[in-house]
Coordinates of C-alpha atoms in Angstrom, one line a residue:
Chain A
X748 CA 14.7 28.7 29.3
X749 CA 18.0 30.3 30.1
X750 CA 18.3 34.0 29.3
X751 CA 21.3 33.6 27.0
X752 CA 19.6 30.9 25.0
X753 CA 16.5 32.9 24.7
X754 CA 18.5 35.9 23.5
X755 CA 20.3 33.8 21.0
X756 CA 17.0 32.4 19.6
X757 CA 15.5 35.9 19.4
X758 CA 18.5 37.0 17.3
X759 CA 18.1 34.0 15.0
X760 CA 14.4 34.6 14.7
X761 CA 15.1 38.3 13.8
X762 CA 17.5 37.1 11.1
X763 CA 14.8 34.7 9.8
X764 CA 12.4 37.7 9.7
X765 CA 14.9 39.7 7.7
X766 CA 15.3 36.7 5.4
X767 CA 11.5 36.6 4.9
X768 CA 11.5 40.3 4.0
X769 CA 14.5 40.1 1.8
X770 CA 13.1 37.1 -0.1
X771 CA 9.7 38.5 -0.8
X772 CA 11.1 42.0 -1.6
X773 CA 13.5 40.5 -4.1
X774 CA 10.9 38.2 -5.6
X775 CA 8.3 41.0 -5.8
X776 CA 5.7 38.6 -4.6
X777 CA 5.1 36.0 -1.8
X778 CA 3.5 35.8 1.6
X779 CA 5.2 37.8 4.3
X780 CA 2.3 37.9 6.8
X781 CA 2.0 34.2 7.6
X782 CA 5.7 33.7 7.3
X783 CA 6.4 36.3 9.9
X784 CA 3.8 34.8 12.3
X785 CA 5.6 31.4 12.4
X786 CA 9.2 32.8 12.4
X787 CA 9.7 32.2 16.2
X788 CA 8.2 28.7 16.1
X789 CA 10.3 27.7 13.1
X790 CA 13.4 29.0 14.7
X791 CA 12.8 27.0 17.8
X792 CA 12.0 23.8 15.7
X793 CA 15.2 24.0 13.6
X794 CA 17.6 25.3 16.2
X795 CA 16.5 23.5 19.3
X796 CA 13.8 20.9 18.8
X797 CA 14.5 18.9 15.7
X798 CA 17.2 16.4 15.1
X799 CA 18.4 17.5 11.7
X800 CA 21.8 17.7 10.0
X801 CA 22.4 20.3 7.3
X802 CA 25.4 18.2 6.0
X803 CA 23.0 15.2 5.6
X804 CA 19.6 16.5 4.8
X805 CA 18.2 13.1 4.0
X806 CA 19.5 11.4 7.2
X807 CA 17.1 8.5 7.8
X808 CA 16.9 9.2 11.6
X809 CA 16.1 12.9 11.2
X810 CA 12.9 14.5 12.5
X811 CA 10.5 15.5 9.8
X812 CA 8.8 18.7 9.2
X813 CA 5.9 19.4 6.8
X814 CA 4.9 23.0 6.1
X815 CA 1.3 22.3 5.3
X816 CA 0.7 26.0 4.9
X817 CA 3.2 25.9 2.1
X818 CA 2.7 29.5 0.9
X819 CA 4.8 30.6 3.9
X820 CA 7.9 29.0 2.4
X821 CA 10.0 32.1 3.0
X822 CA 9.9 31.2 6.7
X823 CA 11.0 27.7 6.0
X824 CA 13.7 28.7 3.5
X825 CA 14.9 31.4 5.9
X826 CA 15.3 29.0 8.8
X827 CA 16.9 26.3 6.6
X828 CA 19.4 28.9 5.2
X829 CA 20.2 30.1 8.7
X830 CA 20.8 26.5 9.8
X831 CA 23.1 26.0 6.9
X832 CA 21.1 23.8 4.6
X833 CA 21.9 26.1 1.6
X834 CA 23.6 29.4 1.1
X835 CA 21.8 32.5 2.5
X836 CA 22.5 34.4 -0.7
X837 CA 20.4 31.9 -2.6
X838 CA 17.3 33.2 -0.7
X839 CA 17.3 36.3 -3.0
X840 CA 16.6 34.0 -6.0
X841 CA 13.2 33.0 -4.5
X842 CA 10.5 32.5 -7.2
X843 CA 13.0 33.3 -10.0
X844 CA 12.9 31.2 -13.2
X845 CA 16.4 29.6 -12.6
X846 CA 16.1 29.2 -8.9
X847 CA 15.6 25.9 -7.0
X848 CA 13.6 28.0 -4.4
X849 CA 10.1 27.5 -5.7
X850 CA 7.2 29.7 -4.6
X851 CA 6.0 26.7 -2.5
X852 CA 8.3 24.0 -0.9
X853 CA 9.7 21.4 -3.3
X854 CA 11.2 18.4 -1.6
X855 CA 12.9 17.2 -4.8
X856 CA 15.2 20.2 -5.2
X857 CA 15.5 22.0 -1.9
X858 CA 17.8 20.6 0.8
X859 CA 16.0 20.2 4.1
X860 CA 12.5 20.2 2.6
X861 CA 10.8 17.0 3.6
X862 CA 7.5 17.3 1.7
X863 CA 6.3 19.3 -1.3
X864 CA 3.4 21.4 -0.2
X865 CA 1.4 24.4 -1.3
X866 CA -2.0 23.2 -2.1
X867 CA -3.7 23.7 1.3
X868 CA -5.0 20.8 3.3
X869 CA -2.6 18.0 2.2
X870 CA 0.3 18.4 4.7
X871 CA -1.2 16.9 7.8
X872 CA -2.0 13.7 5.8
X873 CA 1.6 13.5 4.5
X874 CA 2.9 14.1 8.1
X875 CA 0.6 11.2 9.2
X876 CA 2.3 9.0 6.6
X877 CA 5.7 9.9 7.9
X878 CA 4.7 9.3 11.5
X879 CA 3.2 5.9 10.6
X880 CA 6.4 5.0 8.6
X881 CA 8.5 5.7 11.8
X882 CA 6.3 3.4 13.8
X883 CA 6.5 0.6 11.1
X884 CA 10.2 0.9 10.9
X885 CA 10.7 1.1 14.7
X886 CA 12.4 4.5 14.5
X887 CA 12.1 7.1 17.1
X888 CA 12.1 10.2 14.9
X889 CA 9.2 12.7 15.3
X890 CA 7.2 14.4 12.7
X891 CA 6.0 18.0 12.9
X892 CA 3.6 19.8 10.7
X893 CA 2.5 23.5 10.6
X894 CA -1.1 24.1 9.6
X895 CA -2.7 27.5 8.8
X896 CA -5.7 28.5 10.8
X897 CA -7.6 29.3 7.6
X898 CA -6.3 26.1 6.2
X899 CA -8.2 24.2 8.8
X900 CA -11.3 24.9 6.8
X901 CA -10.1 22.2 4.3
X902 CA -12.0 19.0 4.9
X903 CA -9.0 16.8 4.3
X904 CA -7.3 18.3 7.4
X905 CA -10.0 16.6 9.5
X906 CA -9.7 13.3 7.6
X907 CA -6.0 13.5 8.6
X908 CA -6.8 14.3 12.2
X909 CA -9.1 11.2 12.4
X910 CA -6.3 9.1 10.9
X911 CA -3.7 10.4 13.3
X912 CA -5.8 9.6 16.3
X913 CA -7.0 6.3 14.9
X914 CA -3.5 5.0 14.4
X915 CA -2.3 6.5 17.7
X916 CA 0.4 8.6 16.1
X917 CA 1.9 10.0 19.3
X918 CA 5.1 10.8 17.4
X919 CA 3.2 13.4 15.4
X920 CA 2.8 17.1 16.4
X921 CA 0.3 19.2 14.5
X922 CA 0.9 22.9 15.1
X923 CA -1.7 25.5 14.1
X924 CA -0.6 29.0 13.4
X925 CA -3.6 30.8 14.9
X926 CA -2.9 34.3 13.6
X927 CA -6.7 34.8 13.0
X928 CA -6.5 36.1 9.4
X929 CA -6.8 34.5 6.0
X930 CA -6.7 36.1 2.5
X931 CA -10.3 37.4 2.4
X932 CA -10.4 38.5 6.1
X933 CA -10.7 37.4 9.7
X934 CA -10.8 33.6 9.8
X935 CA -13.9 33.6 12.1
X936 CA -15.8 35.8 9.6
X937 CA -14.8 33.9 6.4
X938 CA -15.7 30.4 7.6
X939 CA -15.4 29.9 11.3
X940 CA -13.4 26.7 12.0
X941 CA -13.4 27.3 15.8
X942 CA -13.2 26.1 18.5
X943 CA -10.1 24.2 17.4
X944 CA -9.3 23.1 20.9
X945 CA -12.6 21.3 21.5
X946 CA -12.7 19.9 18.0
X947 CA -9.2 18.5 18.2
X948 CA -9.9 17.0 21.7
X949 CA -13.1 15.4 20.2
X950 CA -10.9 14.1 17.4
X951 CA -8.7 12.4 19.9
X952 CA -5.8 14.8 20.2
X953 CA -3.9 16.0 23.3
X954 CA -4.4 19.8 22.8
X955 CA -2.0 22.5 24.0
X956 CA -2.6 26.2 23.6
X957 CA 0.6 28.4 23.6
X958 CA 2.0 31.8 22.7
X959 CA 3.8 31.3 19.4
X960 CA 6.1 34.3 20.0
X961 CA 7.3 33.2 23.5
X962 CA 10.2 30.8 23.4
X963 CA 9.4 29.6 26.9
X964 CA 5.9 28.6 25.9
X965 CA 7.0 27.1 22.6
X966 CA 9.5 25.0 24.5
X967 CA 7.0 23.9 27.2
X968 CA 4.4 22.9 24.6
X969 CA 6.9 20.9 22.5
X970 CA 8.4 19.2 25.6
X971 CA 4.9 18.4 26.9
X972 CA 4.1 16.8 23.5
X973 CA 6.9 14.4 23.9
X974 CA 5.4 13.0 27.1
X975 CA 2.0 12.3 25.5
X976 CA 1.6 8.6 24.7
X977 CA -1.1 6.8 22.7
X978 CA -2.4 9.9 20.9
X979 CA -1.2 12.7 18.7
X980 CA -0.6 16.2 20.1
X981 CA -2.0 19.5 18.6
X982 CA -0.5 22.8 19.6
X983 CA -2.6 25.9 18.9
X984 CA 0.0 28.6 18.7
X985 CA -1.5 32.1 19.1
X986 CA 0.4 34.3 16.8
X987 CA 0.3 37.7 15.2
X988 CA 0.2 37.9 11.4
X989 CA 3.1 40.1 10.2
X990 CA 4.8 39.8 13.6
X991 CA 7.7 42.1 14.0
X992 CA 6.9 44.7 11.4
X993 CA 4.6 47.5 12.8
X994 CA 2.7 48.2 9.6
X995 CA 2.2 44.5 8.7
X996 CA 1.0 43.3 12.1
X997 CA -2.6 42.1 12.1
X998 CA -3.1 43.5 8.6
X999 CA -4.9 41.1 6.3
X1000 CA -3.6 43.1 3.3
X1001 CA -0.1 41.7 4.0
X1002 CA -1.1 38.1 3.5
X1003 CA 0.2 37.8 0.0
X1004 CA 1.9 41.1 -1.0
X1005 CA 5.6 41.8 -1.1
X1006 CA 7.1 44.9 0.4
X1007 CA 8.3 47.6 -2.0
X1008 CA 11.7 49.2 -1.6
X1009 CA 10.6 51.8 0.9
X1010 CA 8.5 49.3 2.9
X1011 CA 11.3 46.8 2.9
X1012 CA 13.7 49.4 4.2
X1013 CA 11.4 50.5 7.0
X1014 CA 10.6 46.9 8.0
X1015 CA 14.3 45.9 8.0
X1016 CA 15.2 48.9 10.1
X1017 CA 12.5 48.1 12.7
X1018 CA 13.6 44.5 13.0
X1019 CA 17.3 45.4 13.2
X1020 CA 16.7 48.0 15.8
X1021 CA 14.6 45.8 18.0
X1022 CA 17.0 42.8 17.8
X1023 CA 20.1 45.0 18.0
X1024 CA 21.4 43.4 14.8
Chain B
X1176 CA -13.9 -21.5 -23.1
X1177 CA -11.1 -19.7 -21.4
X1178 CA -11.1 -19.4 -17.6
X1179 CA -12.5 -16.0 -16.4
X1180 CA -11.0 -14.0 -13.6
X1181 CA -11.4 -10.3 -12.7
X1182 CA -8.2 -8.4 -12.8
X1183 CA -9.0 -7.0 -9.3
X1184 CA -8.9 -10.6 -8.0
X1185 CA -5.4 -11.0 -9.6
X1186 CA -4.3 -7.7 -8.0
X1187 CA -5.4 -8.9 -4.5
X1188 CA -3.7 -12.2 -4.9
X1189 CA -0.5 -10.7 -6.3
X1190 CA -0.3 -8.4 -3.3
X1191 CA -0.7 -11.3 -0.9
X1192 CA 1.9 -13.4 -2.8
X1193 CA 4.5 -10.6 -3.2
X1194 CA 3.9 -9.5 0.4
X1195 CA 5.8 -12.6 1.5
X1196 CA 9.0 -11.4 -0.1
X1197 CA 8.7 -7.6 -0.2
X1198 CA 8.0 -5.3 2.7
X1199 CA 5.4 -3.0 1.1
X1200 CA 2.3 -1.7 2.8
X1201 CA -1.3 -1.5 1.5
X1202 CA -3.8 1.3 2.1
X1203 CA -7.5 1.1 1.4
X1204 CA -10.6 3.3 1.9
X1205 CA -13.2 1.0 3.3
X1206 CA -13.3 -1.1 0.1
X1207 CA -10.9 -3.9 0.9
X1208 CA -13.4 -6.6 0.2
X1209 CA -14.2 -5.1 -3.2
X1210 CA -10.7 -4.0 -4.3
X1211 CA -9.4 -7.4 -3.0
X1212 CA -6.7 -5.9 -0.9
X1213 CA -8.6 -7.8 1.8
X1214 CA -6.7 -10.9 0.7
X1215 CA -3.4 -9.1 1.6
X1216 CA -5.0 -7.8 4.8
X1217 CA -5.9 -11.3 6.0
X1218 CA -2.3 -12.4 5.6
X1219 CA -0.5 -9.3 6.7
X1220 CA -2.9 -7.4 9.0
X1221 CA -0.1 -5.2 10.4
X1222 CA 0.8 -3.9 6.9
X1223 CA -2.7 -3.1 5.8
X1224 CA -4.1 0.3 6.8
X1225 CA -7.7 1.1 6.3
X1226 CA -8.1 4.9 5.9
X1227 CA -11.9 4.9 6.1
X1228 CA -13.9 6.7 3.4
X1229 CA -11.4 9.4 2.9
X1230 CA -9.6 8.9 -0.3
X1231 CA -7.9 12.3 -0.5
X1232 CA -6.3 11.8 2.9
X1233 CA -5.3 8.3 1.9
X1234 CA -3.3 9.5 -1.1
X1235 CA -1.5 12.1 0.9
X1236 CA -0.7 9.7 3.7
X1237 CA 0.7 7.4 1.0
X1238 CA 2.9 10.2 -0.1
X1239 CA 4.2 10.7 3.4
X1240 CA 4.9 7.0 3.8
X1241 CA 6.8 7.0 0.5
X1242 CA 8.7 10.1 1.5
X1243 CA 9.8 8.2 4.5
X1244 CA 11.0 5.2 2.4
X1245 CA 8.0 2.9 2.5
X1246 CA 6.4 1.5 -0.7
X1247 CA 2.6 1.9 -0.4
X1248 CA 0.0 0.3 -2.6
X1249 CA -3.1 2.5 -2.4
X1250 CA -6.5 1.2 -3.4
X1251 CA -10.0 2.4 -4.0
X1252 CA -12.4 2.4 -7.0
X1253 CA -11.0 4.1 -10.1
X1254 CA -13.6 6.8 -9.7
X1255 CA -12.6 7.8 -6.2
X1256 CA -8.8 7.2 -6.6
X1257 CA -8.4 9.2 -9.8
X1258 CA -11.4 11.5 -9.5
X1259 CA -11.9 12.3 -5.9
X1260 CA -8.2 12.3 -5.1
X1261 CA -6.9 13.7 -8.4
X1262 CA -5.4 16.7 -6.8
X1263 CA -3.7 14.7 -4.0
X1264 CA -2.2 12.4 -6.6
X1265 CA -1.0 15.3 -8.7
X1266 CA 0.4 17.4 -5.9
X1267 CA 1.4 15.0 -3.1
X1268 CA 2.5 12.1 -5.3
X1269 CA 3.1 13.2 -8.8
X1270 CA 4.9 16.5 -8.3
X1271 CA 7.5 15.0 -5.9
X1272 CA 7.5 11.8 -8.0
X1273 CA 7.0 9.6 -5.0
X1274 CA 7.1 5.9 -5.1
X1275 CA 3.4 5.2 -4.6
X1276 CA 1.5 2.5 -6.4
X1277 CA -2.2 3.3 -7.0
X1278 CA -4.2 0.1 -7.5
X1279 CA -7.5 1.4 -8.9
X1280 CA -10.2 -1.2 -9.3
X1281 CA -13.8 -1.1 -10.7
X1282 CA -12.6 0.9 -13.7
X1283 CA -14.8 1.5 -16.7
X1284 CA -18.3 0.4 -17.6
X1285 CA -17.9 -3.1 -16.4
X1286 CA -18.8 -2.0 -12.9
X1287 CA -22.3 -2.8 -14.2
X1288 CA -25.4 -2.2 -12.1
X1289 CA -24.0 0.5 -9.8
X1290 CA -24.2 2.8 -12.8
X1291 CA -22.7 6.1 -13.9
X1292 CA -21.4 7.5 -10.6
X1293 CA -19.2 4.5 -10.1
X1294 CA -18.2 3.8 -13.8
X1295 CA -15.0 5.7 -14.3
X1296 CA -14.3 6.3 -17.9
X1297 CA -12.0 9.2 -17.3
X1298 CA -9.2 7.9 -15.1
X1299 CA -6.6 7.2 -17.9
X1300 CA -7.2 10.7 -19.2
X1301 CA -6.7 12.3 -15.8
X1302 CA -3.6 10.2 -15.0
X1303 CA -2.0 10.9 -18.4
X1304 CA -1.9 14.6 -17.6
X1305 CA 0.4 14.1 -14.6
X1306 CA 4.0 14.4 -15.6
X1307 CA 6.0 11.2 -14.7
X1308 CA 3.0 9.1 -14.0
X1309 CA 3.2 5.5 -15.3
X1310 CA -0.2 4.0 -16.3
X1311 CA -0.8 0.3 -16.7
X1312 CA -4.1 -1.3 -17.8
X1313 CA -3.7 -5.1 -17.8
X1314 CA -5.8 -7.2 -20.2
X1315 CA -6.3 -10.3 -18.0
X1316 CA -5.4 -11.8 -14.6
X1317 CA -2.0 -13.0 -15.8
X1318 CA -1.0 -9.6 -17.0
X1319 CA -2.4 -8.0 -13.9
X1320 CA -0.3 -10.1 -11.6
X1321 CA 2.8 -9.4 -13.7
X1322 CA 2.0 -5.6 -13.7
X1323 CA 1.8 -5.5 -9.9
X1324 CA 5.2 -7.0 -9.7
X1325 CA 6.6 -4.7 -12.3
X1326 CA 5.1 -1.7 -10.5
X1327 CA 6.7 -2.8 -7.3
X1328 CA 10.1 -3.0 -8.8
X1329 CA 9.7 0.3 -10.6
X1330 CA 10.8 3.4 -8.6
X1331 CA 8.1 6.1 -9.2
X1332 CA 4.4 6.7 -9.2
X1333 CA 2.3 4.0 -11.0
X1334 CA -1.4 4.0 -11.7
X1335 CA -2.7 0.4 -12.1
X1336 CA -6.2 0.0 -13.6
X1337 CA -8.2 -3.1 -12.7
X1338 CA -11.7 -4.3 -13.4
X1339 CA -14.5 -5.7 -11.3
X1340 CA -15.8 -8.1 -14.0
X1341 CA -14.4 -11.5 -14.6
X1342 CA -12.7 -11.6 -18.0
X1343 CA -11.1 -14.4 -20.1
X1344 CA -7.5 -15.3 -19.2
X1345 CA -5.7 -14.8 -22.6
X1346 CA -2.1 -15.0 -21.5
X1347 CA -0.2 -18.1 -20.5
X1348 CA 0.7 -18.1 -16.8
X1349 CA 4.0 -20.0 -17.4
X1350 CA 5.4 -18.2 -20.3
X1351 CA 4.1 -14.7 -20.0
X1352 CA 6.8 -12.0 -19.6
X1353 CA 5.7 -8.4 -18.8
X1354 CA 7.9 -5.6 -20.0
X1355 CA 6.9 -2.2 -18.7
X1356 CA 6.3 0.3 -21.5
X1357 CA 6.4 -2.3 -24.2
X1358 CA 3.4 -3.1 -26.4
X1359 CA 2.7 -6.7 -27.3
X1360 CA 1.9 -7.8 -30.8
X1361 CA -0.5 -10.7 -30.5
X1362 CA -1.2 -11.2 -34.2
X1363 CA 0.4 -9.9 -37.4
X1364 CA -1.6 -8.3 -40.2
X1365 CA -1.1 -6.0 -43.1
X1366 CA -4.4 -4.1 -43.8
X1367 CA -5.1 -2.5 -40.4
X1368 CA -3.9 -2.6 -36.8
X1369 CA -6.2 -2.9 -33.8
X1370 CA -4.5 -1.4 -30.8
X1371 CA -6.3 -2.4 -27.7
X1372 CA -6.0 -2.2 -23.9
X1373 CA -7.5 -3.9 -20.9
X1374 CA -10.6 -6.0 -21.5
X1375 CA -10.8 -4.9 -25.1
X1376 CA -7.7 -6.9 -26.0
X1377 CA -9.6 -10.2 -26.1
X1378 CA -12.3 -8.6 -28.2
X1379 CA -9.6 -7.3 -30.6
X1380 CA -8.5 -10.8 -31.1
X1381 CA -12.0 -12.0 -31.8
X1382 CA -12.5 -9.1 -34.2
X1383 CA -9.3 -9.9 -36.1
X1384 CA -10.5 -13.5 -36.5
X1385 CA -13.8 -12.2 -37.9
X1386 CA -12.0 -9.9 -40.3
X1387 CA -9.8 -12.7 -41.5
X1388 CA -12.9 -14.6 -42.6
X1389 CA -13.7 -11.6 -44.7
X1390 CA -10.3 -11.5 -46.2
X1391 CA -9.0 -8.6 -44.1
X1392 CA -5.6 -9.0 -42.4
X1393 CA -5.6 -7.3 -39.1
X1394 CA -2.7 -6.9 -36.8
X1395 CA -3.5 -6.9 -33.0
X1396 CA -1.4 -5.0 -30.5
X1397 CA -2.0 -5.1 -26.7
X1398 CA -0.9 -1.9 -25.0
X1399 CA -0.8 -2.6 -21.3
X1400 CA 1.3 0.4 -20.5
X1401 CA -0.6 3.5 -21.7
X1402 CA 2.0 5.9 -20.3
X1403 CA 4.8 5.9 -21.3
X1404 CA 3.3 4.7 -24.6
X1405 CA 5.3 2.3 -26.8
X1406 CA 5.7 4.7 -29.7
X1407 CA 7.8 2.3 -31.7
X1408 CA 5.1 -0.4 -31.9
X1409 CA 2.4 2.3 -32.7
X1410 CA 4.4 4.0 -35.5
X1411 CA 5.4 0.6 -36.9
X1412 CA 1.8 -0.3 -37.2
X1413 CA 1.0 3.1 -38.8
X1414 CA 3.8 2.5 -41.4
X1415 CA 3.2 -1.1 -42.1
X1416 CA -0.6 -1.3 -42.1
X1417 CA -1.6 2.3 -42.8
X1418 CA -4.7 2.4 -40.6
X1419 CA -5.4 2.0 -36.9
X1420 CA -8.4 1.2 -34.8
X1421 CA -8.0 1.7 -31.0
X1422 CA -10.2 -0.1 -28.5
X1423 CA -10.5 0.7 -24.8
X1424 CA -13.1 0.6 -22.0
X1425 CA -12.6 4.3 -21.4
X1426 CA -13.7 7.6 -22.9
X1427 CA -12.4 8.2 -26.4
X1428 CA -11.2 11.5 -24.9
X1429 CA -7.8 11.3 -23.4
X1430 CA -7.2 7.6 -23.2
X1431 CA -5.4 5.1 -25.4
X1432 CA -7.2 6.2 -28.6
X1433 CA -6.1 9.8 -27.9
X1434 CA -2.6 8.8 -27.1
X1435 CA -2.3 6.7 -30.3
X1436 CA -3.9 9.5 -32.4
X1437 CA -1.5 12.1 -30.9
X1438 CA 1.5 10.0 -31.6
X1439 CA 0.5 9.0 -35.1
X1440 CA -0.6 12.5 -36.2
X1441 CA 2.7 14.0 -35.1
X1442 CA 5.0 11.4 -36.5
X1443 CA 3.4 9.4 -39.3
X1444 CA -0.2 10.5 -40.0
X1445 CA -2.6 7.6 -41.0
X1446 CA -6.3 7.3 -40.3
X1447 CA -7.1 6.4 -36.7
X1448 CA -10.6 5.5 -35.5
X1449 CA -11.4 5.0 -31.8
X1450 CA -13.6 2.5 -30.1
X1451 CA -14.5 3.5 -26.6
X1452 CA -17.1 5.4 -24.6
X1453 CA -18.2 8.3 -26.8
X1454 CA -18.2 11.2 -24.5
X1455 CA -21.2 9.9 -22.5
X1456 CA -21.8 8.8 -18.9
X1457 CA -22.5 5.2 -18.2
X1458 CA -25.7 3.8 -16.7
X1459 CA -27.0 0.8 -14.7
X1460 CA -27.3 -2.5 -16.5
X1461 CA -25.7 -5.9 -16.8
X1462 CA -22.2 -5.9 -18.1
X1463 CA -23.0 -7.6 -21.4
X1464 CA -25.9 -5.2 -22.0
X1465 CA -23.7 -2.2 -21.2
X1466 CA -20.9 -3.3 -23.5
X1467 CA -23.4 -3.8 -26.3
X1468 CA -25.1 -0.5 -25.8
X1469 CA -21.8 1.5 -25.7
X1470 CA -20.3 -0.3 -28.6
X1471 CA -17.5 -2.1 -26.7
X1472 CA -17.8 -5.2 -28.8
X1473 CA -15.8 -7.2 -31.4
X1474 CA -18.6 -6.3 -33.9
X1475 CA -18.0 -2.6 -33.5
X1476 CA -14.2 -3.1 -33.8
X1477 CA -14.8 -5.0 -37.1
X1478 CA -17.1 -2.2 -38.3
X1479 CA -14.5 0.5 -37.4
X1480 CA -11.7 -1.5 -39.0
X1481 CA -13.5 -1.6 -42.3
X1482 CA -14.3 2.1 -42.0
X1483 CA -10.7 3.0 -41.2
X1484 CA -9.4 0.9 -44.2
X1485 CA -11.8 2.9 -46.5
X1486 CA -10.2 6.1 -45.2
X1487 CA -6.7 5.0 -46.4
X1488 CA -5.4 7.3 -49.1

């Protein structure tokens, strides 16, 4: 990737991180840790990878995205706002009684949200339905879904993986945010779902492992996925929970807690300084 | 003797027939032979998707298909559709109000010998709690076919309830007109109204005839659409006959009886007695023996009708 492009994406990702912090801080609740871990991937998806149009969010030919780990909505809302799907100032209404920005993604009322999610384990199935619909309609749009690593403990996730391989959904990309932590602790200690790579290969996927904070690797993985025919692709993105905020990184306690005024101030200062914003 | 056809058979045939004209898809969970979606599959193999024994995934896949503009009919037994996959129906289909049609077969006690694990007497109650869900429980093959077409033309989630057991065809194929959300008065009466759904509609007619012989005038109303309920026809019955018996092949908790009682008690209180499965699990047995044991009979409707009349003020 060209240096200028990479710098530009890094700046957008930093803004998305600020959006995540601002949203959860204003709401007084929410899930910053797993939102920050996918900020770079989400930025790449919505600013490079996906064919979407903020002026026509329901465009029939658009690529689809399902945030299966719906609790990290602040990352999705952040990137949608940065891309122009709705005003950035609305982000501060997250989780408020009169806001359309629900605690978990709501496809009926939020421009750019392709599927309502939040209850873990349902998103990959819905993405399979979209990918199958594209095949049936002879359309070449692609469907992407982001799954949590802890979420992969849900049985339905594997029902969906079976389905994706069985119907040869090579227009589907399942991304796993491998940040290693879930609410109660390290994923491998709570209920070890590993090894994801071998399991997914056995389920019939083409499997790619990549660094979810390196735009070159994100790009390579998603480009490679487009060349895989006859079977779906899974990308295991190695990430850091709370990425970008020193006191949140790799801290399970930041899974579902909002920063207070002081923490918000410190986090914002860190990200601004690093990204020269 | 009227011709007998299972409503699941009518469902499968309706899908195959309507599939000629409309480009919907059908999903099943390894039960295509039993749910009768196999009839559609034979004719349109490229539009039928077996999801294997994974009902939860199937419901969410249907949601994805609908979100991308397809119209999916999704089938399994009522127990697994509404029970196993309740949360998927609620969150993936109900919450975003997606255009998914759930064709649930083998509902109620008339599953017969398979017994309690497969006899779903709770599906109407479960589906009623989902905002925006439409619930249709047809009385016979003619109504079942019409219900499938009505569901297809309706934009939104619909739960269609079908039975395994062959039941009498009581509606006329040529003249029957189905109106979603509208109850059908089959017989007028002034002393009591029997409000029935599904296979109990035919029994309600039989009960009304028996009551007539005893000098009791019973109105009979068929409620095929349980949600949204036809409040008008229910309240009219309350006002004009002053007593109601409901009859359904479902738990007395949360089904038609509950819906009628809730409606009447809030708007025009009159005594309501419910014929249905009395907060019990089913069991193995032949269908006639089960219906007898659980009181899903014309005799029991007659008994409850007399009882409810005695409760009138």
